[in-house]
CSV table of C-alpha atoms in Angstrom, one decimal:
chain,number,residue,atom,x,y,z
O,6,GLY,CA,-3.2,-17.8,-26.5
O,7,ASP,CA,-2.3,-17.2,-23.1
O,8,ALA,CA,1.3,-15.6,-23.8
O,9,VAL,CA,-0.3,-12.2,-22.7
O,10,THR,CA,-1.8,-12.2,-19.1
O,11,SER,CA,-4.8,-10.3,-18.0
O,12,ASP,CA,-3.0,-7.6,-16.3
O,13,GLU,CA,-0.5,-6.5,-19.2
O,14,LEU,CA,-1.1,-3.7,-21.8
O,15,PHE,CA,-0.3,-3.2,-25.4
O,16,MET,CA,-0.5,-0.4,-27.6
O,17,VAL,CA,-1.6,-0.3,-31.3
O,18,VAL,CA,0.5,2.2,-33.2
O,19,GLU,CA,-0.2,2.6,-36.8
O,20,ASP,CA,2.9,3.9,-39.0
O,21,ASP,CA,1.4,7.4,-39.4
O,22,ILE,CA,1.0,7.9,-35.6
O,23,GLU,CA,3.6,9.9,-33.3
O,24,VAL,CA,4.0,9.3,-29.8
O,25,SER,CA,4.8,11.6,-27.0
O,26,PRO,CA,7.7,11.2,-24.9
O,27,LEU,CA,5.5,11.2,-21.8
O,28,PHE,CA,3.2,8.4,-22.8
O,29,PHE,CA,4.3,6.2,-20.7
O,30,ILE,CA,4.8,8.2,-17.7
O,31,ALA,CA,1.1,9.0,-18.5
O,32,LEU,CA,0.0,5.4,-18.4
O,33,ASP,CA,2.1,4.9,-15.5
O,34,ALA,CA,0.2,7.7,-13.4
O,35,ALA,CA,-3.3,6.3,-14.4
O,36,GLN,CA,-2.4,3.1,-13.2
O,37,GLU,CA,-0.8,4.2,-9.7
O,38,ASN,CA,-4.3,6.4,-9.4
O,39,PHE,CA,-6.9,4.3,-10.8
O,40,ASP,CA,-5.5,0.6,-11.0
O,41,PHE,CA,-7.2,0.2,-14.2
O,42,VAL,CA,-5.0,-2.9,-15.3
O,43,HIS,CA,-7.1,-5.0,-12.5
O,44,ASP,CA,-10.4,-3.2,-13.5
O,45,ASP,CA,-12.5,-5.5,-15.6
O,46,ARG,CA,-14.9,-2.4,-16.4
O,47,VAL,CA,-11.7,-0.9,-18.3
O,48,ALA,CA,-11.3,-2.1,-22.0
O,49,VAL,CA,-8.9,0.7,-23.3
O,50,LEU,CA,-7.2,3.9,-22.7
O,51,SER,CA,-6.8,6.8,-25.6
O,52,LEU,CA,-4.1,8.8,-25.7
O,53,PHE,CA,-5.9,11.3,-27.9
O,54,PRO,CA,-7.9,13.7,-26.4
O,55,ILE,CA,-11.9,13.9,-26.9
O,56,LYS,CA,-12.0,17.4,-28.2
O,57,GLN,CA,-9.1,19.7,-29.0
O,58,PRO,CA,-9.3,19.6,-26.3
O,59,SER,CA,-12.0,20.0,-23.5
O,60,PRO,CA,-12.0,20.3,-19.8
O,61,GLY,CA,-10.6,17.7,-17.7
O,62,GLN,CA,-7.0,16.1,-17.7
O,63,PHE,CA,-8.5,12.3,-17.7
O,64,PHE,CA,-11.7,10.9,-17.6
O,65,TRP,CA,-13.6,7.8,-18.3
O,66,TYR,CA,-16.5,7.0,-20.8
O,67,ARG,CA,-18.7,4.0,-20.1
O,68,ASN,CA,-20.9,2.3,-22.5
O,69,TRP,CA,-18.9,4.2,-25.4
O,70,GLY,CA,-20.4,7.4,-24.9
O,71,GLY,CA,-20.2,9.0,-28.1
O,72,TYR,CA,-16.4,8.8,-28.6
O,73,VAL,CA,-13.6,6.7,-29.4
O,74,CYS,CA,-10.0,7.2,-31.1
O,75,SER,CA,-8.1,4.5,-32.5
O,76,TRP,CA,-5.1,6.4,-32.7
O,77,ALA,CA,-2.3,4.5,-30.4
O,78,PRO,CA,-5.1,2.8,-28.1
O,79,VAL,CA,-3.7,1.4,-25.1
O,80,TRP,CA,-5.7,-1.9,-24.7
O,81,ARG,CA,-6.0,-4.1,-21.6
O,82,ALA,CA,-5.2,-7.5,-22.5
O,83,SER,CA,-8.1,-9.4,-21.4
O,84,ALA,CA,-10.3,-6.7,-23.0
O,85,ALA,CA,-8.5,-7.3,-26.3
O,86,ARG,CA,-9.1,-10.9,-26.2
O,87,ARG,CA,-12.8,-10.1,-26.0
O,88,PHE,CA,-12.6,-7.5,-28.7
O,89,VAL,CA,-11.0,-10.1,-30.8
O,90,SER,CA,-13.8,-12.8,-29.9
O,91,PHE,CA,-16.6,-10.0,-30.7
O,92,LEU,CA,-14.7,-9.4,-34.2
O,93,ARG,CA,-14.7,-13.0,-34.9
O,94,GLU,CA,-18.4,-13.4,-34.3
O,95,SER,CA,-19.6,-10.0,-35.8
O,96,TYR,CA,-17.3,-9.2,-38.8
O,97,GLY,CA,-18.9,-9.9,-42.2
O,98,ARG,CA,-22.4,-10.7,-40.2
O,99,ILE,CA,-23.2,-7.3,-39.2
O,100,LYS,CA,-22.3,-3.4,-39.8
O,101,PRO,CA,-21.0,-1.8,-36.6
O,102,TYR,CA,-23.8,0.8,-36.5
O,103,ILE,CA,-24.1,2.5,-33.2
O,104,GLY,CA,-26.6,5.5,-33.9
O,105,HIS,CA,-23.8,8.0,-34.2
O,106,LYS,CA,-24.2,10.4,-37.3
O,107,THR,CA,-20.4,10.4,-38.1
O,108,TYR,CA,-19.6,6.8,-37.4
O,109,ASP,CA,-22.4,5.4,-39.1
O,110,LYS,CA,-21.7,7.6,-42.2
O,111,TRP,CA,-18.2,6.2,-42.4
O,112,ILE,CA,-20.0,2.7,-42.3
O,113,ASP,CA,-22.3,3.7,-45.2
O,114,GLN,CA,-19.1,5.1,-47.2
O,115,GLY,CA,-17.9,1.5,-46.7
O,116,ARG,CA,-14.8,2.5,-44.5
O,117,ASP,CA,-13.7,-0.3,-42.4
O,118,LEU,CA,-12.4,1.5,-39.5
O,119,GLN,CA,-11.0,0.1,-36.2
O,120,SER,CA,-12.7,2.9,-34.3
O,121,THR,CA,-16.1,2.1,-35.4
O,122,TRP,CA,-15.5,-1.7,-34.3
O,123,THR,CA,-14.1,-0.4,-31.4
O,124,ALA,CA,-17.0,2.0,-30.4
O,125,ARG,CA,-19.6,-1.0,-31.4
O,126,PHE,CA,-17.9,-3.4,-29.0
O,127,LEU,CA,-17.8,-0.7,-26.1
O,128,ASN,CA,-21.4,-0.1,-26.8
O,129,ASP,CA,-22.4,-3.5,-26.8
O,130,THR,CA,-20.5,-4.6,-23.7
O,131,GLY,CA,-20.6,-1.5,-21.4
O,132,MET,CA,-16.9,-1.2,-21.1
O,133,TRP,CA,-15.1,2.0,-20.4
O,134,MET,CA,-12.5,3.8,-22.1
O,135,GLY,CA,-10.2,6.0,-20.2
O,136,CYS,CA,-9.4,9.6,-22.2
O,137,PHE,CA,-6.5,11.7,-21.4
O,138,ASN,CA,-6.8,15.2,-22.1
O,139,LEU,CA,-3.8,17.5,-20.8
O,140,GLY,CA,-5.7,21.1,-21.7
O,141,LYS,CA,-4.9,24.1,-23.4
O,142,VAL,CA,-2.8,27.0,-22.1
O,143,GLN,CA,-3.6,30.3,-23.2
O,144,GLY,CA,-5.7,29.1,-26.2
O,145,SER,CA,-2.8,26.8,-27.6
O,146,ASP,CA,-2.7,23.1,-28.4
O,147,GLU,CA,0.7,23.1,-28.7
O,148,GLY,CA,2.7,20.6,-26.3
O,149,ARG,CA,-0.5,19.0,-25.1
O,150,TYR,CA,-0.9,15.7,-27.1
O,151,LEU,CA,0.2,12.5,-26.1
O,152,VAL,CA,-0.3,11.1,-29.7
O,153,VAL,CA,-0.8,12.8,-33.0
O,154,ASN,CA,-1.5,11.6,-36.7
O,155,HIS,CA,0.8,13.1,-39.4
O,156,HIS,CA,-1.8,11.6,-41.8
O,157,GLU,CA,0.2,9.5,-44.3
O,158,ALA,CA,-1.7,9.8,-47.5
O,159,GLY,CA,-4.2,7.0,-48.3
O,160,MET,CA,-7.7,5.6,-48.2
O,161,ASN,CA,-8.4,8.1,-45.4
O,162,GLU,CA,-6.3,11.0,-46.0
O,163,LYS,CA,-5.6,12.6,-49.4
O,164,GLN,CA,-2.3,13.9,-48.7
O,165,LYS,CA,0.5,14.0,-45.6
O,166,ILE,CA,0.1,17.0,-43.6
O,167,GLY,CA,3.6,17.9,-43.4
O,168,ASP,CA,5.8,18.2,-40.1
O,169,ASN,CA,3.5,20.5,-38.3
O,170,TRP,CA,2.4,17.9,-36.1
O,171,GLU,CA,5.5,17.7,-34.0
O,172,ARG,CA,4.9,21.1,-32.4
O,173,PHE,CA,1.5,19.6,-30.7
O,174,LEU,CA,3.4,16.6,-28.8
O,175,ALA,CA,3.4,16.7,-25.3
O,176,ARG,CA,7.2,16.9,-24.0
O,177,ASP,CA,7.1,18.9,-20.8
O,178,ILE,CA,6.1,17.0,-17.5
O,179,ALA,CA,4.5,20.3,-16.4
O,180,VAL,CA,1.2,19.6,-18.6
O,181,MET,CA,0.8,16.0,-17.0
O,182,PRO,CA,-1.8,16.3,-13.7
O,183,LYS,CA,0.0,16.8,-10.4
O,184,SER,CA,-0.8,14.3,-7.5
O,185,GLN,CA,-3.5,16.4,-5.9
O,186,GLU,CA,-5.1,16.8,-9.4
O,187,TRP,CA,-5.3,13.0,-10.1
O,188,ARG,CA,-6.9,12.5,-6.7
O,189,THR,CA,-9.6,14.9,-7.6
O,190,LEU,CA,-10.3,13.1,-11.1
O,191,PRO,CA,-13.8,11.1,-11.4
O,192,ARG,CA,-13.5,7.5,-10.3
O,193,GLY,CA,-15.6,4.8,-11.8
O,194,GLN,CA,-18.2,7.0,-13.5
O,195,SER,CA,-18.7,8.3,-16.8
O,196,ARG,CA,-18.4,12.0,-17.7
O,197,VAL,CA,-21.2,11.3,-20.6
O,198,THR,CA,-24.8,11.0,-19.7
C-alpha cells in the first residue's frame, strides 16, 4: 500500500544480525551529504563493507557492480516497492543468475537467498547500492563495522560463531568520516568499472 512514503527508509534486520550503535548516525550523515532518500537512482544502502574492508569510507555501486550484502540492508521505500513487484513477477519463473561465480553457485545449490535476488534486481534495473566502509586502523577490523552477523546455526551456517563478533561493532564516533572527508567522497558515480 501507500502507508510508506517514497522518502522513507526501512531496515531489514534478521535475528542473527547485530547493529552498531552508530548506524543511525551513519545513515543521517549519508543523507545529509548525498540526499539519497530523494534520489531515484538509489535502491539500498549496505551497512556491511564490501571487503573486510577495502579503501574508501563510503561509495556507490551502480548496476549491481559485483557485490550486494543482505545483512541489515537499508532500503528506500519506493525502491523496495519496485523490488517487491520484481519478485512477484520473477519468483518461480526465473532463477536470479547474474553471471557471478559465487552467487550463481548458491543458486545452483538451491539456496534461496535475499542477496541473490537483490543482486539480480540491481543488475536488471541499474539502480545503485551505497556501501559504508569505515576502514582498518593498524591492520585491525575491530570497532569498524556497522553490522555483523553472529551466524545462528541453520541452513547457511553449521554453528553459531560465539561472542567474538561484538569486538567488531563500531562504537567510537571517531571511525566515521569527518565533514571534509564526506565532501571528497564520490557523488553519482560507481567505484566499479
